[in-house]
CSV table of C-alpha atoms in Angstrom, one decimal:
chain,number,residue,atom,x,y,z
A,23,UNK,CA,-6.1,-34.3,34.2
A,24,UNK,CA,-5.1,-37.5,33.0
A,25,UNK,CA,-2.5,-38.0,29.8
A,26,UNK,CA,-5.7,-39.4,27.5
A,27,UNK,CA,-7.2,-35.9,27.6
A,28,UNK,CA,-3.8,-33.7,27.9
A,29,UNK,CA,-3.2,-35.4,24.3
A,30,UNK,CA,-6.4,-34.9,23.0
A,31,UNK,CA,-6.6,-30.9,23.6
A,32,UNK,CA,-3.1,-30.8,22.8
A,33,UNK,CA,-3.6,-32.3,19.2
A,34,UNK,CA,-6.4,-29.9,18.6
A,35,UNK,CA,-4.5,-27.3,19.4
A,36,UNK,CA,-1.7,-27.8,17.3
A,37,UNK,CA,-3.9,-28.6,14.1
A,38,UNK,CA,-5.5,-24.7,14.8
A,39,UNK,CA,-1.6,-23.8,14.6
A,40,UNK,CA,-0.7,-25.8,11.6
A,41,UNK,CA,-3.2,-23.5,9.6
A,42,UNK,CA,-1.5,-20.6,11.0
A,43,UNK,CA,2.1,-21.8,10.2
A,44,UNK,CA,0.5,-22.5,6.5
A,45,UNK,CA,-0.7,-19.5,6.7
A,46,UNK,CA,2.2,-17.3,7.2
A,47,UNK,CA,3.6,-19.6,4.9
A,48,UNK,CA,6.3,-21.7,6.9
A,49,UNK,CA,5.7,-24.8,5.3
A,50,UNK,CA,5.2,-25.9,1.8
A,51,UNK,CA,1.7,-27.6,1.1
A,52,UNK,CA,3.2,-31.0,1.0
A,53,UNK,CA,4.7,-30.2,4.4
A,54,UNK,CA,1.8,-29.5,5.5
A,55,UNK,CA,-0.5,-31.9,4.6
A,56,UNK,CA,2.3,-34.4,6.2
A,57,UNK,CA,2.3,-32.3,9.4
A,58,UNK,CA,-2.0,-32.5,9.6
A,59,UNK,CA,-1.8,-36.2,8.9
A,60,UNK,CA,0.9,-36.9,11.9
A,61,UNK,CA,-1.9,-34.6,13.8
A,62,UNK,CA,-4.6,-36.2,13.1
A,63,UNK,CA,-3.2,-39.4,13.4
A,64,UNK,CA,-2.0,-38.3,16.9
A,65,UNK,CA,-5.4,-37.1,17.6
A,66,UNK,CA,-7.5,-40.2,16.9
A,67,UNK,CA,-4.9,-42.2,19.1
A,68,UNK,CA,-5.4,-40.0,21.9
A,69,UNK,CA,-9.0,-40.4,21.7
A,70,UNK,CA,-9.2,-44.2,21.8
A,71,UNK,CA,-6.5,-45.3,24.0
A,72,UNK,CA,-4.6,-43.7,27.4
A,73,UNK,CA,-1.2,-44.5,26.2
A,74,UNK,CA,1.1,-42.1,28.0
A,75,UNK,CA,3.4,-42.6,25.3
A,76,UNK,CA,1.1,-40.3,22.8
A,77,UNK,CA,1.6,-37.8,24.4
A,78,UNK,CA,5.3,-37.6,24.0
A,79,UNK,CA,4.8,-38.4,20.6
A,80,UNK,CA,3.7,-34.4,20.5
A,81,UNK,CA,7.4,-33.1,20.9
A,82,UNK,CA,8.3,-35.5,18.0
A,83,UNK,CA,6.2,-33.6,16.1
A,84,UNK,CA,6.9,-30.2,17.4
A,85,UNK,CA,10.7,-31.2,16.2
A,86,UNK,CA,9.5,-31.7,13.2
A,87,UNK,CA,7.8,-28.8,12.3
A,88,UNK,CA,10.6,-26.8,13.3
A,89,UNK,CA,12.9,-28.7,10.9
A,90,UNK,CA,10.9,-28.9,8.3
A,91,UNK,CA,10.4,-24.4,8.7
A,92,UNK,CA,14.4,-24.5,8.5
A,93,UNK,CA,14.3,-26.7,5.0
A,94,UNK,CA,11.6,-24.8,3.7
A,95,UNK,CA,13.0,-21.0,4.8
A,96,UNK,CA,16.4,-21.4,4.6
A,97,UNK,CA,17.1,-19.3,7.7
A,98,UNK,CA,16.8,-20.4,11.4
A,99,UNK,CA,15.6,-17.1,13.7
A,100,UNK,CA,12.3,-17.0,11.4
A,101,UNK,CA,11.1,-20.4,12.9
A,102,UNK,CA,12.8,-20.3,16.5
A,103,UNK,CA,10.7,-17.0,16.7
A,104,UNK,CA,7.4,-18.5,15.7
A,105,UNK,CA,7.9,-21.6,17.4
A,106,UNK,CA,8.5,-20.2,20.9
A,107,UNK,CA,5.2,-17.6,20.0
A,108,UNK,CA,3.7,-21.3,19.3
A,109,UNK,CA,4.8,-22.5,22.1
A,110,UNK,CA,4.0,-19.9,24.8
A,111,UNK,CA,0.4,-19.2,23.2
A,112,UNK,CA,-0.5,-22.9,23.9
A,113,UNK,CA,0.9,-22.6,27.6
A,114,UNK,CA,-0.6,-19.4,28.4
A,115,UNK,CA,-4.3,-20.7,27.3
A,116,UNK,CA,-3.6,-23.7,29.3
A,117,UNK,CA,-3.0,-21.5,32.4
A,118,UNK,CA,-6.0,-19.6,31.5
A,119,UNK,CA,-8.8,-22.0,30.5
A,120,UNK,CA,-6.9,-25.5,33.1
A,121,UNK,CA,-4.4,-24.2,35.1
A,122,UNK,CA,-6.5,-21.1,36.7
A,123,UNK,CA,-9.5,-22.9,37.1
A,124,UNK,CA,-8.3,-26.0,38.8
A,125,UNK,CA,-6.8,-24.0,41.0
A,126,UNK,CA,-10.1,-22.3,42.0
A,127,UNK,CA,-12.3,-25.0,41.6
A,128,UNK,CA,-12.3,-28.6,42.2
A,129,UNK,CA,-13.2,-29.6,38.5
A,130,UNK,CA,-13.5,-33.3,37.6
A,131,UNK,CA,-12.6,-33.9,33.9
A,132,UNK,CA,-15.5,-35.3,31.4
A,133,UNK,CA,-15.7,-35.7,27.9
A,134,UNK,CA,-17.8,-32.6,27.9
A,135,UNK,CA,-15.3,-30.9,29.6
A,136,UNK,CA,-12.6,-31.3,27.1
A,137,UNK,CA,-14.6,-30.8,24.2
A,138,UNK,CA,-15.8,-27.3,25.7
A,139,UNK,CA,-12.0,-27.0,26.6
A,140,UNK,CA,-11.2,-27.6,23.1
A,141,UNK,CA,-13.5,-25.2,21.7
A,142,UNK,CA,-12.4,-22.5,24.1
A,143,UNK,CA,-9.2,-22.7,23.5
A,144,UNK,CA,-9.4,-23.2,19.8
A,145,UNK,CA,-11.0,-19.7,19.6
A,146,UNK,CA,-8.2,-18.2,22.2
A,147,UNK,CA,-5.8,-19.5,19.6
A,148,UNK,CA,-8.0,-17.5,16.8
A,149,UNK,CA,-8.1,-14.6,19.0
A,150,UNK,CA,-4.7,-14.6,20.0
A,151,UNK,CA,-3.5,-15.1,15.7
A,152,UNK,CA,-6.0,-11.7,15.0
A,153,UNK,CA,-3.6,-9.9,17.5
A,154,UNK,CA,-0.7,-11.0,16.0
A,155,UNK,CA,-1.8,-10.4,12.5
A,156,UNK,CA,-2.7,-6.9,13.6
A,157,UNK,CA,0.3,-6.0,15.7
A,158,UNK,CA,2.4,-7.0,12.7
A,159,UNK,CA,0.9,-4.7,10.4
A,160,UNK,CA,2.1,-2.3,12.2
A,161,UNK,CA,5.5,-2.9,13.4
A,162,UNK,CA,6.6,-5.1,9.6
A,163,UNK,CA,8.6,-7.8,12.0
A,164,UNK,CA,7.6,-10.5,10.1
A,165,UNK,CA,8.4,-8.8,6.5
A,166,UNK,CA,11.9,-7.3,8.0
A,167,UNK,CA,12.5,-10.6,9.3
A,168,UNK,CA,12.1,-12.7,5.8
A,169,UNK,CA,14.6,-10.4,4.0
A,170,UNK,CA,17.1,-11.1,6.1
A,171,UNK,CA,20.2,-12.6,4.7
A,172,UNK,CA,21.5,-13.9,8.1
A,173,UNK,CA,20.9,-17.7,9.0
A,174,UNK,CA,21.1,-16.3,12.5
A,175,UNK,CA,22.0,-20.5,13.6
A,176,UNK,CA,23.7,-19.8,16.8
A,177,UNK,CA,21.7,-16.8,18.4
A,178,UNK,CA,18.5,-19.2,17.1
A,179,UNK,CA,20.0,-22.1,19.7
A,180,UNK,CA,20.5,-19.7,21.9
A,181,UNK,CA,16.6,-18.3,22.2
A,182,UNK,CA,15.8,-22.1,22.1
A,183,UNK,CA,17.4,-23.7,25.0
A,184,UNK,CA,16.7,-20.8,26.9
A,185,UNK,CA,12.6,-21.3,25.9
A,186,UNK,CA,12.7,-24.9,26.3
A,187,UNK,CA,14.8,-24.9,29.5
A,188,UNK,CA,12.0,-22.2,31.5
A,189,UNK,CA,9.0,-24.5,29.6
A,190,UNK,CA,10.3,-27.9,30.9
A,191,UNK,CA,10.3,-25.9,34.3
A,192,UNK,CA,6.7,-24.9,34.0
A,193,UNK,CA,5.5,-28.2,32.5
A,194,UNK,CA,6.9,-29.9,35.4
A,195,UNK,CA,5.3,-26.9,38.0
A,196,UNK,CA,1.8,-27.5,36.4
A,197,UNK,CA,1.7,-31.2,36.4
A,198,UNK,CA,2.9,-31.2,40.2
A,199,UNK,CA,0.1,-28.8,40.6
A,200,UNK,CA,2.5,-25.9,41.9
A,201,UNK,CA,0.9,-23.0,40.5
A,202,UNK,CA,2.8,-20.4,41.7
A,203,UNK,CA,6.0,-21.8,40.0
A,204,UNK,CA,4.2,-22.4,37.1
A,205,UNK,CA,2.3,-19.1,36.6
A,206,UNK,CA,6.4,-17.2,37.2
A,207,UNK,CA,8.1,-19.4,34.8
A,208,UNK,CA,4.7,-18.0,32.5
A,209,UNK,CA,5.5,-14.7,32.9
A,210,UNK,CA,9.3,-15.1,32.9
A,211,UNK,CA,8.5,-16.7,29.3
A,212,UNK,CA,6.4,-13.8,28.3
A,213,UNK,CA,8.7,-11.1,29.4
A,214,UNK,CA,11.8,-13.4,27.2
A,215,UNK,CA,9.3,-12.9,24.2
A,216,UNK,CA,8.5,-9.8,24.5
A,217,UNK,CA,12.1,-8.4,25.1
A,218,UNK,CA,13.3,-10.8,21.8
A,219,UNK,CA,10.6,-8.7,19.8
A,220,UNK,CA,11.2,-5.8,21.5
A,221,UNK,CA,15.0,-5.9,20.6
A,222,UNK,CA,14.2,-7.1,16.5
A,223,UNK,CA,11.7,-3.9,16.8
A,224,UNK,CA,14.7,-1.5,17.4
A,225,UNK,CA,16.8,-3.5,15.4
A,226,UNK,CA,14.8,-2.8,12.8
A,227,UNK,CA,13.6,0.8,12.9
A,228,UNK,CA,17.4,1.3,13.4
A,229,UNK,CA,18.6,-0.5,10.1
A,230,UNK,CA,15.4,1.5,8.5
A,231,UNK,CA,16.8,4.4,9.6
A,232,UNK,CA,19.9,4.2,8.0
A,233,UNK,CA,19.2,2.8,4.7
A,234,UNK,CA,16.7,6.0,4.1
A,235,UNK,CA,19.6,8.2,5.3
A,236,UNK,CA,21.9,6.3,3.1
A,237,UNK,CA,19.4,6.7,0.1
A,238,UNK,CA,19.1,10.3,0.5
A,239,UNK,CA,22.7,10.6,0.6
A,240,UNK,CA,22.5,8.3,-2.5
A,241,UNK,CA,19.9,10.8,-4.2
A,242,UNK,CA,22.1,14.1,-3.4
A,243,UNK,CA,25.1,12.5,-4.6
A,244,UNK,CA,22.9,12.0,-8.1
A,245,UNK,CA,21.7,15.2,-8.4
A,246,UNK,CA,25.3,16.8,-7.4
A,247,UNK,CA,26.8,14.8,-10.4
A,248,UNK,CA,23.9,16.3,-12.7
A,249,UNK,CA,24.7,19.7,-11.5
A,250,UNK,CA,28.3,19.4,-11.9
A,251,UNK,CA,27.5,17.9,-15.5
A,252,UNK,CA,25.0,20.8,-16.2
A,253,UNK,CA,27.5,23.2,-15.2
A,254,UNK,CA,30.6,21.4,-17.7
A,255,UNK,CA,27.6,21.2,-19.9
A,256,UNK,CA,26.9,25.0,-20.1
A,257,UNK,CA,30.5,25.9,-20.3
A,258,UNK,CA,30.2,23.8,-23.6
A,259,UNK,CA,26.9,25.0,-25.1
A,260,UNK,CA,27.5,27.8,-27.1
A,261,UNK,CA,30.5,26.1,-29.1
A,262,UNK,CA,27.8,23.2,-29.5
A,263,UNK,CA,25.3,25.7,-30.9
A,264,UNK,CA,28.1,27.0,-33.0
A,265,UNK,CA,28.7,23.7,-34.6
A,266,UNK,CA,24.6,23.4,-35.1
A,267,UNK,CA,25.0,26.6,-36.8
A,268,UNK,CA,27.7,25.7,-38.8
A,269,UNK,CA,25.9,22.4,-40.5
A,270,UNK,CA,22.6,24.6,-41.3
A,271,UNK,CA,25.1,26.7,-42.9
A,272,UNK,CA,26.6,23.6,-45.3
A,273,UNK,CA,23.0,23.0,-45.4
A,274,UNK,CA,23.9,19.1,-43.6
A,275,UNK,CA,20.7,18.6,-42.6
A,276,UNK,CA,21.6,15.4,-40.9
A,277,UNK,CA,24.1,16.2,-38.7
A,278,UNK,CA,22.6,19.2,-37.8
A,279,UNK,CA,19.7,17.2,-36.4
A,280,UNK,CA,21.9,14.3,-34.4
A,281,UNK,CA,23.9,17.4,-32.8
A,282,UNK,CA,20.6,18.6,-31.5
A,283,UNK,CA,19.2,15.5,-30.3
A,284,UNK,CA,22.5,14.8,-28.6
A,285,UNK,CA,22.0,18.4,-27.0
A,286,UNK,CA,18.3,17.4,-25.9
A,287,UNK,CA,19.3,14.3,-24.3
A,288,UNK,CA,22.1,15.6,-22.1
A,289,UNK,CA,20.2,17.9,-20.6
A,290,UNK,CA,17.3,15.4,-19.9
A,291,UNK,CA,16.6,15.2,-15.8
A,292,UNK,CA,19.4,17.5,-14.7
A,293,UNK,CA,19.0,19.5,-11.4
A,294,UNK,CA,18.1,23.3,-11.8
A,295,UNK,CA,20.5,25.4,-10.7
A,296,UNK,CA,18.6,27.5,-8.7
A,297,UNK,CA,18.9,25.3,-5.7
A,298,UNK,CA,22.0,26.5,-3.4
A,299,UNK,CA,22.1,24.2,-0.5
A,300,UNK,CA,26.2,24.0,0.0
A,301,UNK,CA,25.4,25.3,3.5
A,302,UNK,CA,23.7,22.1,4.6
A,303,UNK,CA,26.8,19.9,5.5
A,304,UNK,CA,24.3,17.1,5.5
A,305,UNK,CA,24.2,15.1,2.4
A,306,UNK,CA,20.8,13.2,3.3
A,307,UNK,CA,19.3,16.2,4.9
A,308,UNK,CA,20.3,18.1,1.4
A,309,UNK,CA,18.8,14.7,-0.5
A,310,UNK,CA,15.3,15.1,1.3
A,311,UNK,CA,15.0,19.1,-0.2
A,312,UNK,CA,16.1,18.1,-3.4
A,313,UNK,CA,13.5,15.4,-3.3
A,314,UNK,CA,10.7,18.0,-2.8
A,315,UNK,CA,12.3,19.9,-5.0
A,316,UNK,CA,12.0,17.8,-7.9
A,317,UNK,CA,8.8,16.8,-7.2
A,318,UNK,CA,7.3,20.4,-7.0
A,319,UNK,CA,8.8,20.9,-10.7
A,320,UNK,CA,7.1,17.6,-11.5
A,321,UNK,CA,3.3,18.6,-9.3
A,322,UNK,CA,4.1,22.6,-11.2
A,323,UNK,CA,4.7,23.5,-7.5
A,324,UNK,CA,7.3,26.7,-7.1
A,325,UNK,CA,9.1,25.6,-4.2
A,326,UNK,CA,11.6,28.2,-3.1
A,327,UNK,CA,14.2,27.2,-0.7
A,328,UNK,CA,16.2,29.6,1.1
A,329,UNK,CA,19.3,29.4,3.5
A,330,UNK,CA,21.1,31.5,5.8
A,331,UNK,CA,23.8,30.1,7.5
A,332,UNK,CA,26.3,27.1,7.3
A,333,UNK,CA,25.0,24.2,9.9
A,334,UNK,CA,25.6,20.6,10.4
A,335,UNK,CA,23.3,18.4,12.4
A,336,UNK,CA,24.8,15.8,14.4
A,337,UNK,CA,23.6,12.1,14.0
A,338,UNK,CA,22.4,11.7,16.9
A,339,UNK,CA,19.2,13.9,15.9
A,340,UNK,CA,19.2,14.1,12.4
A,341,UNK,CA,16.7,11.3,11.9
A,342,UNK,CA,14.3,12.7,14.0
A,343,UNK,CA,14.9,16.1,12.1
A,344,UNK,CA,14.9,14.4,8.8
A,345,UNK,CA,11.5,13.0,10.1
A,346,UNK,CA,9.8,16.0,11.5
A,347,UNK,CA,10.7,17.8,8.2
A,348,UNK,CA,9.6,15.4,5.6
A,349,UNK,CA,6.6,15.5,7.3
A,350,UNK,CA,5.7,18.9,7.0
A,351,UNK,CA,7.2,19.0,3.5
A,352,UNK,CA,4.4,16.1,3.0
A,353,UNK,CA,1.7,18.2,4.0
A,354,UNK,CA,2.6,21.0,2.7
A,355,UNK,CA,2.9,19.9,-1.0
A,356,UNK,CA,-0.3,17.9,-0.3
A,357,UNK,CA,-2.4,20.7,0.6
A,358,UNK,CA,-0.8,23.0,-1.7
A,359,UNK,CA,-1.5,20.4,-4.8
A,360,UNK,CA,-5.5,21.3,-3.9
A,361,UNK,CA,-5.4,25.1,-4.2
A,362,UNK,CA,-8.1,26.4,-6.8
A,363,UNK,CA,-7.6,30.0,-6.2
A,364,UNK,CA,-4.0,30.5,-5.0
A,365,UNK,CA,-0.7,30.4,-6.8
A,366,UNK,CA,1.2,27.0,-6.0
A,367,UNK,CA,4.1,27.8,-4.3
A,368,UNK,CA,6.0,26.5,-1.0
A,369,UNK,CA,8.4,28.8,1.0
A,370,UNK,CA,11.6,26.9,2.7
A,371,UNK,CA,13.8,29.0,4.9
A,372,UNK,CA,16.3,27.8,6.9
A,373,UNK,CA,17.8,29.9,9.3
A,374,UNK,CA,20.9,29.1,11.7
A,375,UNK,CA,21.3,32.3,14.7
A,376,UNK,CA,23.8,31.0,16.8
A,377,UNK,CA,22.9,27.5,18.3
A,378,UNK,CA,19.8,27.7,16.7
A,379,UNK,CA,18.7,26.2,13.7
A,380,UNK,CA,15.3,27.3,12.5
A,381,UNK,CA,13.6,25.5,9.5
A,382,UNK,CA,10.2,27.3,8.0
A,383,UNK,CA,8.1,25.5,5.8
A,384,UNK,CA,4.9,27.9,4.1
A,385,UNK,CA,2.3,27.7,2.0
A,386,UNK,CA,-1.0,28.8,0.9
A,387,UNK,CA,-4.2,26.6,2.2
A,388,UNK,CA,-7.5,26.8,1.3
A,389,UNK,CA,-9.7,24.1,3.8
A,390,UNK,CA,-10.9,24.9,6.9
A,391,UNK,CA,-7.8,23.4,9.3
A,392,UNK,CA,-9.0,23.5,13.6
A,393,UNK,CA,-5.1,23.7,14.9
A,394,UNK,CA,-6.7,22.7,18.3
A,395,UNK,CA,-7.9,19.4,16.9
A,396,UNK,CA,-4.8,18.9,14.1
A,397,UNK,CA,-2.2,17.4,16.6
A,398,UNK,CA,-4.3,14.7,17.2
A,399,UNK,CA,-4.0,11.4,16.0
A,400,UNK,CA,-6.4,10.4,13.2
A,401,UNK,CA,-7.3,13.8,12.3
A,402,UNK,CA,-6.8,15.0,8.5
A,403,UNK,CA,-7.9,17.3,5.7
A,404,UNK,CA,-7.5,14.2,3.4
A,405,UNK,CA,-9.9,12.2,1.5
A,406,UNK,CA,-8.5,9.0,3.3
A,407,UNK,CA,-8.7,10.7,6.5
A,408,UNK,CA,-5.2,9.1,7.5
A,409,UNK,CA,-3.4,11.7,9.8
A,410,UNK,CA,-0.7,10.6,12.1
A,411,UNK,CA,1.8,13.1,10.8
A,412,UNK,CA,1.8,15.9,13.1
A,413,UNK,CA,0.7,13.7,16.0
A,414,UNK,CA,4.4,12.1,15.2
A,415,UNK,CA,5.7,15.3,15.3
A,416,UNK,CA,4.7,16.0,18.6
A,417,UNK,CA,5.9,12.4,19.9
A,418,UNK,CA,9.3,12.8,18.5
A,419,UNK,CA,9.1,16.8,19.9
A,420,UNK,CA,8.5,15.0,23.4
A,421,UNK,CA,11.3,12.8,23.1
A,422,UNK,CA,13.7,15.5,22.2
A,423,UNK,CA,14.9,18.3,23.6
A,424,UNK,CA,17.0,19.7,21.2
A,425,UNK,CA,13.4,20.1,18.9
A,426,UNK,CA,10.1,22.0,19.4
A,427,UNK,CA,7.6,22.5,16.9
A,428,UNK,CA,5.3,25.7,16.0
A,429,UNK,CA,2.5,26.2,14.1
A,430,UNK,CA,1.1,29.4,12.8
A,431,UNK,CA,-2.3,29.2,10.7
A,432,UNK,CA,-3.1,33.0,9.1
A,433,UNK,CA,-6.3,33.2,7.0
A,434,UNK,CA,-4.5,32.0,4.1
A,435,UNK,CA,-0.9,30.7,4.9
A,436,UNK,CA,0.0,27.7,6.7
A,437,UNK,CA,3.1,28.0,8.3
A,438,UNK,CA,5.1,25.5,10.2
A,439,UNK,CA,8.6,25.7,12.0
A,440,UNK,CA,10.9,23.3,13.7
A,441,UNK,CA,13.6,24.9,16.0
A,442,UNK,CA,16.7,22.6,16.3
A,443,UNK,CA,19.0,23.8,19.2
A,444,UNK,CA,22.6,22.1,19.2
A,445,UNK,CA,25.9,22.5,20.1
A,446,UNK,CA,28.1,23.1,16.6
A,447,UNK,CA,31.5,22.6,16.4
C-alpha cells in the first residue's frame, strides 16, 4: 500500500477518534477544533499529493494530542491509558481489515478500495468505542481514574516507551510484509493492555474495599460516641427534669421552655440502646448492623439483632463477609418493607460454636420466591427486576472456603445463613 493511501485511512481514522477523545472529554472544545483542523488539513494533503513526509506528519499530531490531554487534565496516566487504547484500536483494525487480507489475497489498492477501507474501519472504530463504553459501565475505570490525585508522571513514561517500543516493532513487521512478527507484537500489545487494566481493576476494587470498611468503621465510631453521650446523658436526666420542675414552680415560664428544648435537642439522632454488639471485635462489621439498624427505625422495621459469642474476623475475609451480609440484610429489609399482612420485623442472630461463626438473617415474605431459579443471575422479586445479589453470593461462596451459604424458604419466613469457619486466636 503506498504512503498516499496509508495517510489517507490514517487521517480518517484519527478524526473518528477525535470525537471520541471529545467525547470522554480529554480536550477542551478549542483543543479540539485545533486538533480536527490539523486532521483535516492532514487529510486533504494526503489526498492530493504522495508526499511521504504526510504521513510522518501523523505522529506530530499524535504528540500533540497527548500534550494537549496532559494541559487540559492535569494528570498523565489518564491520557497514556487512552492513547495506547487509541493506539492499538487503530493497529488491530489495520491487521484485520489490510494486514489479514493481503496476506490471503493478492489485493491491488484503488480509490474504491480505500474508501470501502475507510468506511469499514470507521465503523470497527464505532463498534470497538460501544464496547468500551459498555465495559466501563461496569468496571467505573474511567470515573476511578479521574479522581485520582496522583500525576502518575513516571509510571505514565513507563507504559509509554514500553507501547511505542513493541508498535515501532510492528510498524516496521507490517510494512516489510512479515506478518507473523507483526500479528505477535499485536497480541503482545494486547496482552500489555489488558494486564495494565487488569492491574487498575484490582487496584481499584481494592482501594473500594477499604474506604467502605473505613466508613463503616467511621459510622460505628459515631454511633458509639452517641451511645456513650446517651448513657452520660441519662445519668444526667432526672436532675435536668428537676431543674424543669423547679422553674414551673417559680412559674419562669421561659427558662422552663429553653431547658426543655435543650433536653429535646440532645437526644436528637442518638443510637438506641437496645443494640449490644460489644462481641463483634469488628468495628466495620459492627458499622454495617448499626446501619440496618437505623434504617429499620427509619422504614418502622423491628430489627432484632442477637449475639452469642465473642468473634473477630480476620481481614483477609471480612470483605467478602461484609459483602455477603449486606446483601442479605438488602433483601431482607427490601422484601420486608412490602409485607401487607405480616408484622415488619427482621431477625439477626449471630452465633459463634467453636470455629464456626454462623450469621442468620429472617424475615417474613409474602411473594411467590422459586429458590431453584433465585441464585441465578438477573432473577428478582423487584419491580426493576435487577438481581445479581445472591448470584454474588454464590461467586464469592466459590471463591472462599472459609464461607457457604444456605437458604431456607418456609411458607412464610425467609431465612438466610452464612457460615464463616476460621481459625480464632
Amino acid at each position: 500500500m503506498s504512503n498516499q493511501a496509508q495517510s489517507v485511512l490514517y487521517s480518517v481514522n484519527f478524526i473518528v477518534l477525535a470525537f471520541f477523545t471529545k467525547k470522554f472529554r480529554l480536550v477542551s472544545t478549542y483543543q479540539f477544533i485545533g486538533l480536527l483542523f490539523l486532521l483535516s488539513l492532514n487529510l486533504i494533503v494526503s489526498i492530493f499529493t504522495q508526499d511521504k513526509y504526510v504521513l510522518e506528519s501523523l505522529l506530530v499530531y499524535i504528540i500533540l494530542e497527548f500534550f494537549l490531554m496532559i494541559f487540559y487534565l492535569k494528570s498523565w496516566i489518564i491520557p497514556t491509558l487512552y492513547m495506547i487504547i487509541q493506539l492499538f484500536v487503530v493497529m488491530a483494525i489495520w491487521t484485520l481489515t489490510i494486514n489479514i487480507p493481503m496476506m490471503i489475497f493478492d489485493i491491488k489498492v484503488s480509490g474504491y478500495f480505500e474508501f470501502a477501507e475507510a468506511i469499514i474501519q470507521s465503523l470497527l472504530i464505532l463498534l470497538l468505542y460501544y464496547f468500551f463504553k459498555k465495559a466501563n459501565q461496569r468496571l467505573k475505570l474511567w470515573e476511578f481514574l479521574n479522581y485520582q490525585k496522583k500525576r502518575y508522571k513516571i509510571l505514565s513514561i513507563v507504559i509509554l516507551f514500553l507501547f511505542f517500543s513493541i508498535s515501532v516493532i510492528h510498524g516496521v513487521a507490517s510494512a516489510n510484509k512479515q506478518w507473523v512478527l507483526s500479528t505477535y507484537s499485536l497480541i503482545v500489545l494486547g496482552v500489555l493492555c489488558f494486564g495494565i487494566f487488569t492491574s487498575l481493576y484490582f487496584v481499584k476494587r481494592d482501594k473500594e474495599q477499604k474506604e467502605y470498611l473505613t466508613s463503616l468503621t467511621t459510622f460505628y465510631n459515631q454511633e458509639q460516641a452517641k451511645y456513650k453521650y446517651l448513657r452520660a446523658f441519662k445519668h444526667d436526666f432526672k436532675d435536668l427534669i428537676i431543674s424543669v420542675e423547679a422553674c414551673l414552680e417559680q412559674h419562669d415560664y421561659s427558662e422552663a421552655k429553653t431547658l426543655i428544648r435543650r433536653i429535646t435537642q440532645s437526644t436528637d439522632n442518638i443510637m438506641d440502646e437496645k443494640i449490644n454488639i460489644n462481641d463483634i471485635k469488628n468495628t466495620s462489621l459492627r458499622g454495617l448492623l448499626i446501619h440496618y439498624y437505623n434504617r429499620g427505625v427509619e422504614r418502622e422495621i423491628d430489627f432484632r439483632i442477637n449475639i452469642l459469642g465473642e468473634f473477630d474476623v480476620k481481614d483477609f475475609i471480612l470483605v467478602d463477609v461484609i459483602r455477603c451480609l449486606s446483601i442479605v440484610l438488602s433483601n431482607a429489609e427490601e422484601e420486608t418493607e412490602k409485607l401487607k399482612y405480616h408484622k415488619k420485623i427482621i431477625f439477626v442472630d449471630i452465633k459463634k460454636n467453636g470455629n464456626n461463626v454462623f450469621f442468620i438473617v429472617k424475615n417474613n415474605y409474602e411473594n411467590k420466591i422459586d429458590i431453584h431459579e433465585i441464585f441465578k443471575r438477573g432473577y428478582s422479586t423487584k419491580d426493576e427486576h435487577r438481581g445479581i445479589g445472591l448470584n454474588t453470593i454464590r461467586n464469592i461462596e466459590s471463591e472462599n472456603r472459609g464461607l457457604q451459604f444456605n437458604l431456607q424458604i418456609d411458607r412464610e419466613v425467609f431465612c438466610a445463613e452464612i457460615h464463616m469457619t476460621i481459625d480464632f486466636d
